[in-house]
Structure formats: structure tokens, C-alpha cells
Amino acid sequence: MERQCHPLLRGRSRERKYDHGFSSSELQSLSSICETILPPLPTSSVEITGKEEQPSKALHSFYKASGSQERIPDEVAEVIRMRASPEAVLLIRMILLILSTRVGTLLLCGSLCFDRKWPFLHKFSDLPLEKRETVLQRWFKRRFLTLIRLAFALIKNMCLYLFFSMVDEYSNNPAWEAIDYRVEKSENSSKIHKERPLEKGIVETNDETDSTFVSSLSQKGITIKEDTTQNLYMIESDVVIIGSGCGGGVAAAVLANSGQKVIVLEKGKYFSSTDYSSLEGPSLSQLFESGGLLASADGEMMLLAGSTVGGGSAVNWSAALKTPDYVQREWAEVNGIRFFKSSEYVSAMDTVCKRIGVTENCIKEGLQNQILRKGCDKLGLKVDTVPRNSSESHYCGSCGYGCKIGDKQGTDSTWLVDAVNSGAVILTGCKADKFILEENGKATTGRKKKCLGVIAKPLNSKMTKNIQIKAKITISACGSLLTPPLMIRSGLKNRNIGKNLHLHPVLMAWGYFPNSNLELKGKVYEGGIITSLHKVPPSEGSEVRTIIETPALGPGLYSALCPWESGLDIKQRMVKYSRTAHLFALVRDKGTGEVQAEGRIQYTLDKFDRENMKTGLRQALRILIAAGAVEVGTHRSDGQRIECKGISEMELEEFLDGVSAAGGPKSKGENWAIYATAHQMSSCRMGKNEKEGAVDQNGESFEAENLFVCDASVLPSAVGVNPMITIQSTAYCLSKRLSERLKQGD
């Protein structure tokens, strides 16, 4: 039986009005760029990768398809308007406008726009496809005017991502059959929760109006008043928590279980296992910050951050690794946060693992983890099995879009369930605007301000009033990218707020394993996402700085990360998608970035991190080759790769010597790369004093009494492994301490 998912996580009909505001001239230029990136090609170009002797009808259709067809250019324009920074939108529109004129095309494209026939000088959209392709190839390599390169890279990423991730109202994409990709649509009714676990504690403001909101809250036991003069809904509670992820979910459970009246504010929507679709495009759009298309200011880093009830725990890849001993020791001894090396913290990790159902083994591994394990075994390298917050038999490659069989145990199916069972209420679709701060008359703690609660804005236009929640305790748990801007908007000045941002930067290596390799079975999108891990031995000292794991890459994100060399090359790469395995090198970064405003992330890898990244990337390539890849490469812009058959050790070392951790598209080098990150930490770190941290070792702001932070932003530095257990364990310790303080106050 076909599964019915939430309407927002399904495809949509082709009928759609666009608000991008691009002119017809700009759209014409954009359409011609999209066609160049993904051009229609003759059937003679078709490359057969499967068992069939003749190319299938689907392959023929795919090669004939174009990036300019149907609604792709309009969708690209719409996403750029919605997701890119105002400066990037202005830059792209200016370039498109310039390319819509002959003189402008001459300025940006040079002699390629000349013709021997009238009108002798062409605008970009009138150039033959071959010349347009040459123009893009030049711009992707251009060392100067890198802003133009950045603009073309953004258009390329959006065009390919949308082409391969968009679905129609029947949840289909015409390219998927050709690239051997499919989404399971049948229902596994044995594991799915028939009722939404948080239903009795949820108020979804997106479904409310001014006339229904008061009644909905009253039914949940919340007393609410209206202040028409200030246009406010006024609520009182013991505790208000902003965010429902690994930090906020744990804090909500601990404090609600201790008898406190808790309200949780969540900007995102609530979805449960019955709602998820495993469709890449709709899922990223609804479940992730900025629709899964968030980038650093210079375009070097792509950031994935959950934005739904459950936060990152609802969409992460299930890895449940405890904080390494050397990290606990560093945070206790170097950073002075003593509880990290205490029985309190060790016990918290055990409690967390038990509550979210962590298992130590995996009964059946997917293709990519088989490859990682086989390659390491061949090279004599150690492989660790990664614990997961799911059953040992969990074989789901789409948990990054929400676990639709309900096996993964995020906060939305564990801690938050505990919280609502103890009376907590969760308001979704509410964005915290600012904390309510006043001068602290007593100031016995040295804190000049006192926090009285928070003002939030419903994201639903049918609700016209803001929401004021006054509480004894206010907890910010909206993550390392959003907690600092909220604190800054509220007027807090501590110099550590928004600074010291760690990202666990990632670069990927790929290896192609044709279907003829019968030993390694399956598709790259099948099976548990991370079940194996290799720790790259450090060149000096005992501390591991780089680990190698496997990612989940849907065809949309895969195509966006792929280097673009030509239209033919990108189509040939995509035809091999289902058997192109990826390993990524993740670095415990010493370098830091900052986030002072929402969506404005500054980050630069330092030299030490780049060296560790390069070492990890080379190790990943060795592993792929040892596992039997016929071709391997990186995602560097020049399409760096090598065929493995008959390769000598000298040739391999020469290739590996050329592997580097290049800069981003705005860097001055000819070759560049785009990094990825799904872990953001330390932007409001704990410290011994206000010079070293934004909050103290109890998570309380050094500036405002009764204002706490309880998310990944309080971690003193990067963890070096997937941080879910670390964040939840830290939140458990902080909220337990806060619970005791509230009991003493009562």
C-alpha cells in the first residue's frame, strides 16, 4: 500500500506563481546558463553503466533533458531570492542583466561573443551552446573577479539541485530512473506510530488564528491574556525554552519531570514518522534551516542544520558517539569546566544513551559502510562500529529526511514525549524575537541585567499579535547559529557571543563501484547512513584530529557538490550516481568563525585544519581504492580524479600528492572546493569567567540573571566526533543543576 505523507513533504503541481521579481531579460540569461550547465545532448553521448546492452528509454530522455526546461529557471530564481543573501541576489541579477546585452556580454565573455555574420556581436543567450560552455568553464577557473565565479557557482548549484530533487504532485522526478534512484513509497506499518507522539502537548500556530489561539492554549492548561494596547498575547510559565533539539528537548524533559511548568517555543513545524516522505527536495525545504541551502558568507561552506520539532536529532544520521576522553579532559583542565571530567557527566552520558535507545551493533551495513570497512581491512586500518540511537536492524538510508519507520529515537520521540507527558506545551511556528531584560536591582550575582522571559512572533500571518511569555527561567536552545543572534538582538554585549564558532568542516572523496562488482551489493542511498568510522592516526601526539565516515547524499545535494567540467561530464557523473560511494574527512577544527546575525556566517579554515583535512582526504581515497573502486576523485572544481585499473604505486602517490584542501570559490586559486558541515558548536561557549565565555559552567549568561543557554553553542570547543550525545549529556547536566536551583528557590 502506498504511504500517505504530510502534504508539505510531498511534491506540488506544476501550477505555481513566482515572486522572484526577475525581469524577462534576466530570466532569459538565467535560462541560457541553466541550459549550459545541463544541456540537451545527442543520443550518441549516452553512456551505458548497467547490465543492459542498449541504453534505456529513461537514459535517452535524461540525455535529451535540459536545465532550461519547464519551470527550472523560475525555480532557480525563486530559491535565489528566498535563500541567498541580499548582496548575492544583487550580484547575480546584475550579472544576468549585463549578459542580456551585447556590450555586457563582450565585457564578461570577451571575443567568444563575436561572429562573422550579422549582428557580429551576440548577447549570451544567443551564443551557441559550445561557446556558452567555454565561457562557464573559463569563469569557473578564473582567479580574478572571483565574485563572478561565486555567482556562477551559486547558479550551478541551484540549477542542478533543483533539477534532481524537485518532484511533481505524484512524488516523481523524471530523471530518477536514469540515475537508478528511487524512494520507497510503501508503508511499513509494523513500526510506524499511528498517533503523533507529541499530539497532546502541541499547539501548531500555523494552523491557528487570532480567534482560535486562546482556546487552543487553554485546552492545554495554559492561561493566556490579551493586551490589545501592546498587541500581545501574555502567558506566564516557570520555564520557557526556545528550541526543541538535542539541548532544548532534554532540558524540557528534565525540568517538566521535576514539576516545573514548561513551555517550548519552536520555529519549525512538527512532523512525525507518519508524515515523512524521504523526498529530498520537500524534506530539506521543510526540515532544515534555510531549506537546507544555507551557506557561509564567502560560499565556501554549506551548512545543514535542523529546523523542526526535534531539531537536528530529527534529521541527523543517528551516530551516537560519546565524548572522547581526551576532549573531556581538555574541557575540564584547559577550559576549566570541571564537570566534564566528573562522574556527573559520565553518568549523564549513560542516562542519555539509555533514554534514546542507543545500540552498539549493526546487523546489516549499507554499500558505503561496506566499502569503508573493506578498504580499511585491506589496508590494515582499524574500523570502529558506530553506535546508533536506533535498533541494530535499522536499515534506513533516508533518516536525514526524518525516520519514516519511526526507529530512530530523536528528541521528538523521546525527551519531548517525556516533557509533554509531564505537562509541557510546545508552540510550533513561533520565532523568538528578543528576551525581556530589565536592570537587575539586586545584582548579587554580578549580573547587571535580569531576564524575565521572551517575546516571540508567530510565523503565521493569520495571527496578528506577538506572544509574550514571562518565566522564572528562560533557556535559549536554538542552536549555535541562532542563539547568538537572539542574544545580540536582545542587547547582550559579551564579546564571546557569536564568536569561537566551530563547524567540523568536511571534504568528500568518491569512488565508483560498477554493478559488475558483485561482492559489494546495494545502492549508495540504502542502509544505515553511518555505521562505521575510521580514526586517522595523528601525525604527532595522541589526539585524533580527523575521522572518516560516510554521508547521505540525495541526487540533489550530490549534483550540487559535484564539480562541473561540462554538460556531458555532469550527466555521465549522474548516471553513475547510485554506485558512486562517498567517504568524508571530518576535522576537529582549531580555527573558528563567527555568527552575529541570522544567516550571516563567517568562517575560514586555518592552516592546521587544512593540513588535517588534506591528510584525511588522502586516506579516504586510499580506502576507496583498496575497496575496489575503478575510479576515484575529489569534489575539487577541476574534477580531480584517477582511474584505478593498473595504476602503479608511484602513479597513486603522485595523484595523492596533488590532493589538497583548496579554498572556496572566492579564493584566489584556480581550483576551489565547497566544504560541508552538519555540526555547529561553541558560539556561546562556557567559560570560567566572562572574558573566556558567554555563559558560566551552569549555562547561565554572565550578563543576565535567569537567562541560560542549553545547546551546542555552550560547548567549549569542537568535539571531534558526531556531537549528539555530547550535546544531550551537557544539556542533561545543566538542566539537572537548574532543577535543583529551582527547588531550592521554592
PDB file of C-alpha atoms in Angstrom, residues 383-517:
ATOM      1  CA  VAL A 383      37.477   0.438  11.867  1.00  0.00           C
ATOM      2  CA  ASP A 384      35.118   1.250  14.709  1.00  0.00           C
ATOM      3  CA  THR A 385      31.450   0.316  14.702  1.00  0.00           C
ATOM      4  CA  VAL A 386      29.354   3.413  15.325  1.00  0.00           C
ATOM      5  CA  PRO A 387      26.606   3.179  17.985  1.00  0.00           C
ATOM      6  CA  ARG A 388      23.214   4.498  16.832  1.00  0.00           C
ATOM      7  CA  ASN A 389      20.023   5.654  18.525  1.00  0.00           C
ATOM      8  CA  SER A 390      18.040   3.014  16.679  1.00  0.00           C
ATOM      9  CA  SER A 391      17.707  -0.756  16.613  1.00  0.00           C
ATOM     10  CA  GLU A 392      20.577  -2.945  15.423  1.00  0.00           C
ATOM     11  CA  SER A 393      18.473  -3.972  12.421  1.00  0.00           C
ATOM     12  CA  HIS A 394      17.739  -0.393  11.363  1.00  0.00           C
ATOM     13  CA  TYR A 395      18.461  -0.294   7.610  1.00  0.00           C
ATOM     14  CA  CYS A 396      17.314   3.183   6.593  1.00  0.00           C
ATOM     15  CA  GLY A 397      19.260   5.458   4.266  1.00  0.00           C
ATOM     16  CA  SER A 398      16.799   8.340   4.492  1.00  0.00           C
ATOM     17  CA  CYS A 399      16.874   9.244   8.197  1.00  0.00           C
ATOM     18  CA  GLY A 400      18.382  12.559   7.163  1.00  0.00           C
ATOM     19  CA  TYR A 401      14.879  13.444   5.944  1.00  0.00           C
ATOM     20  CA  GLY A 402      13.208  12.156   9.115  1.00  0.00           C
ATOM     21  CA  CYS A 403      12.903   8.483  10.009  1.00  0.00           C
ATOM     22  CA  LYS A 404       9.640   7.424   8.428  1.00  0.00           C
ATOM     23  CA  ILE A 405       9.603   3.984  10.026  1.00  0.00           C
ATOM     24  CA  GLY A 406       9.926   5.505  13.495  1.00  0.00           C
ATOM     25  CA  ASP A 407      13.032   3.538  14.500  1.00  0.00           C
ATOM     26  CA  LYS A 408      15.429   6.431  15.133  1.00  0.00           C
ATOM     27  CA  GLN A 409      14.960   7.925  18.594  1.00  0.00           C
ATOM     28  CA  GLY A 410      15.306  11.700  18.305  1.00  0.00           C
ATOM     29  CA  THR A 411      14.153  14.115  20.999  1.00  0.00           C
ATOM     30  CA  ASP A 412      10.801  14.340  19.201  1.00  0.00           C
ATOM     31  CA  SER A 413      10.100  10.696  20.111  1.00  0.00           C
ATOM     32  CA  THR A 414      11.890  10.523  23.499  1.00  0.00           C
ATOM     33  CA  TRP A 415      12.676  13.537  25.672  1.00  0.00           C
ATOM     34  CA  LEU A 416       9.902  15.735  24.326  1.00  0.00           C
ATOM     35  CA  VAL A 417       7.407  12.909  24.842  1.00  0.00           C
ATOM     36  CA  ASP A 418       8.539  12.782  28.476  1.00  0.00           C
ATOM     37  CA  ALA A 419       8.116  16.553  28.676  1.00  0.00           C
ATOM     38  CA  VAL A 420       4.545  16.681  27.332  1.00  0.00           C
ATOM     39  CA  ASN A 421       3.608  13.707  29.499  1.00  0.00           C
ATOM     40  CA  SER A 422       4.659  15.869  32.443  1.00  0.00           C
ATOM     41  CA  GLY A 423       2.580  18.809  31.270  1.00  0.00           C
ATOM     42  CA  ALA A 424       4.920  20.728  28.965  1.00  0.00           C
ATOM     43  CA  VAL A 425       3.406  22.553  25.991  1.00  0.00           C
ATOM     44  CA  ILE A 426       5.181  23.050  22.661  1.00  0.00           C
ATOM     45  CA  LEU A 427       4.311  26.014  20.442  1.00  0.00           C
ATOM     46  CA  THR A 428       5.467  25.458  16.863  1.00  0.00           C
ATOM     47  CA  GLY A 429       5.808  28.086  14.152  1.00  0.00           C
ATOM     48  CA  CYS A 430       6.940  30.657  16.747  1.00  0.00           C
ATOM     49  CA  LYS A 431      10.167  32.590  16.286  1.00  0.00           C
ATOM     50  CA  ALA A 432      11.786  34.175  19.335  1.00  0.00           C
ATOM     51  CA  ASP A 433      12.373  37.859  18.681  1.00  0.00           C
ATOM     52  CA  LYS A 434      14.122  39.047  21.838  1.00  0.00           C
ATOM     53  CA  PHE A 435      14.497  38.366  25.519  1.00  0.00           C
ATOM     54  CA  ILE A 436      12.692  40.533  28.042  1.00  0.00           C
ATOM     55  CA  LEU A 437      15.538  42.109  30.007  1.00  0.00           C
ATOM     56  CA  GLU A 438      15.494  44.641  32.823  1.00  0.00           C
ATOM     57  CA  GLU A 439      18.110  46.194  35.048  1.00  0.00           C
ATOM     58  CA  ASN A 440      18.968  43.902  37.937  1.00  0.00           C
ATOM     59  CA  GLY A 441      18.443  45.975  41.062  1.00  0.00           C
ATOM     60  CA  LYS A 442      19.843  43.362  43.447  1.00  0.00           C
ATOM     61  CA  ALA A 443      22.780  42.297  41.256  1.00  0.00           C
ATOM     62  CA  THR A 444      24.069  39.983  43.986  1.00  0.00           C
ATOM     63  CA  THR A 445      25.495  37.700  41.312  1.00  0.00           C
ATOM     64  CA  GLY A 446      27.300  40.498  39.488  1.00  0.00           C
ATOM     65  CA  ARG A 447      24.905  40.268  36.568  1.00  0.00           C
ATOM     66  CA  LYS A 448      23.668  43.717  35.632  1.00  0.00           C
ATOM     67  CA  LYS A 449      20.530  42.503  33.893  1.00  0.00           C
ATOM     68  CA  LYS A 450      17.743  40.103  34.695  1.00  0.00           C
ATOM     69  CA  CYS A 451      15.781  38.066  32.171  1.00  0.00           C
ATOM     70  CA  LEU A 452      12.015  37.931  32.614  1.00  0.00           C
ATOM     71  CA  GLY A 453      11.096  35.879  29.549  1.00  0.00           C
ATOM     72  CA  VAL A 454      10.866  36.257  25.796  1.00  0.00           C
ATOM     73  CA  ILE A 455       8.833  37.931  23.052  1.00  0.00           C
ATOM     74  CA  ALA A 456       8.025  35.642  20.109  1.00  0.00           C
ATOM     75  CA  LYS A 457       6.423  36.186  16.723  1.00  0.00           C
ATOM     76  CA  PRO A 458       4.076  33.629  15.148  1.00  0.00           C
ATOM     77  CA  LEU A 459       5.141  32.930  11.556  1.00  0.00           C
ATOM     78  CA  ASN A 460       1.503  32.581  10.550  1.00  0.00           C
ATOM     79  CA  SER A 461       0.147  35.791   9.002  1.00  0.00           C
ATOM     80  CA  LYS A 462      -3.332  34.931  10.321  1.00  0.00           C
ATOM     81  CA  MET A 463      -2.055  35.618  13.828  1.00  0.00           C
ATOM     82  CA  THR A 464      -1.552  39.352  14.239  1.00  0.00           C
ATOM     83  CA  LYS A 465      -0.355  39.528  17.847  1.00  0.00           C
ATOM     84  CA  ASN A 466       3.077  38.721  19.229  1.00  0.00           C
ATOM     85  CA  ILE A 467       3.439  36.328  22.167  1.00  0.00           C
ATOM     86  CA  GLN A 468       4.979  37.443  25.447  1.00  0.00           C
ATOM     87  CA  ILE A 469       5.996  34.624  27.759  1.00  0.00           C
ATOM     88  CA  LYS A 470       7.172  35.651  31.211  1.00  0.00           C
ATOM     89  CA  ALA A 471       9.047  32.974  33.146  1.00  0.00           C
ATOM     90  CA  LYS A 472      11.280  32.489  36.154  1.00  0.00           C
ATOM     91  CA  ILE A 473      13.842  30.854  33.871  1.00  0.00           C
ATOM     92  CA  THR A 474      14.485  31.437  30.164  1.00  0.00           C
ATOM     93  CA  ILE A 475      16.583  28.950  28.188  1.00  0.00           C
ATOM     94  CA  SER A 476      17.934  29.550  24.715  1.00  0.00           C
ATOM     95  CA  ALA A 477      18.379  26.223  22.935  1.00  0.00           C
ATOM     96  CA  CYS A 478      18.024  27.244  19.296  1.00  0.00           C
ATOM     97  CA  GLY A 479      21.492  26.131  18.269  1.00  0.00           C
ATOM     98  CA  SER A 480      24.872  27.632  17.536  1.00  0.00           C
ATOM     99  CA  LEU A 481      23.631  29.565  14.507  1.00  0.00           C
ATOM    100  CA  LEU A 482      20.555  31.158  16.110  1.00  0.00           C
ATOM    101  CA  THR A 483      21.260  31.540  19.841  1.00  0.00           C
ATOM    102  CA  PRO A 484      23.955  34.233  19.321  1.00  0.00           C
ATOM    103  CA  PRO A 485      21.823  36.455  17.032  1.00  0.00           C
ATOM    104  CA  LEU A 486      18.942  36.196  19.522  1.00  0.00           C
ATOM    105  CA  MET A 487      21.197  37.291  22.379  1.00  0.00           C
ATOM    106  CA  ILE A 488      22.680  40.124  20.346  1.00  0.00           C
ATOM    107  CA  ARG A 489      19.227  41.338  19.224  1.00  0.00           C
ATOM    108  CA  SER A 490      18.250  41.432  22.871  1.00  0.00           C
ATOM    109  CA  GLY A 491      21.095  43.814  23.703  1.00  0.00           C
ATOM    110  CA  LEU A 492      23.658  41.482  25.290  1.00  0.00           C
ATOM    111  CA  LYS A 493      27.270  42.537  24.736  1.00  0.00           C
ATOM    112  CA  ASN A 494      29.572  39.745  25.944  1.00  0.00           C
ATOM    113  CA  ARG A 495      32.427  39.539  23.453  1.00  0.00           C
ATOM    114  CA  ASN A 496      32.179  35.750  23.186  1.00  0.00           C
ATOM    115  CA  ILE A 497      28.604  35.785  21.897  1.00  0.00           C
ATOM    116  CA  GLY A 498      28.686  34.667  18.285  1.00  0.00           C
ATOM    117  CA  LYS A 499      32.452  34.098  18.291  1.00  0.00           C
ATOM    118  CA  ASN A 500      34.506  30.858  18.556  1.00  0.00           C
ATOM    119  CA  LEU A 501      32.171  29.060  16.117  1.00  0.00           C
ATOM    120  CA  HIS A 502      33.362  25.527  15.309  1.00  0.00           C
ATOM    121  CA  LEU A 503      31.900  23.614  12.372  1.00  0.00           C
ATOM    122  CA  HIS A 504      33.584  20.203  11.976  1.00  0.00           C
ATOM    123  CA  PRO A 505      34.348  21.021   8.307  1.00  0.00           C
ATOM    124  CA  VAL A 506      34.070  18.158   5.825  1.00  0.00           C
ATOM    125  CA  LEU A 507      35.502  17.367   2.393  1.00  0.00           C
ATOM    126  CA  MET A 508      34.460  14.287   0.437  1.00  0.00           C
ATOM    127  CA  ALA A 509      36.224  11.702  -1.676  1.00  0.00           C
ATOM    128  CA  TRP A 510      34.309   9.489  -4.101  1.00  0.00           C
ATOM    129  CA  GLY A 511      34.825   6.129  -5.706  1.00  0.00           C
ATOM    130  CA  TYR A 512      32.850   4.462  -8.472  1.00  0.00           C
ATOM    131  CA  PHE A 513      31.929   0.799  -7.989  1.00  0.00           C
ATOM    132  CA  PRO A 514      30.115  -0.537 -11.070  1.00  0.00           C
ATOM    133  CA  ASN A 515      27.283  -3.020 -10.739  1.00  0.00           C
ATOM    134  CA  SER A 516      29.644  -5.680 -12.036  1.00  0.00           C
ATOM    135  CA  ASN A 517      31.277  -5.674  -8.591  1.00  0.00           C
TER     136      ASN A 517
END
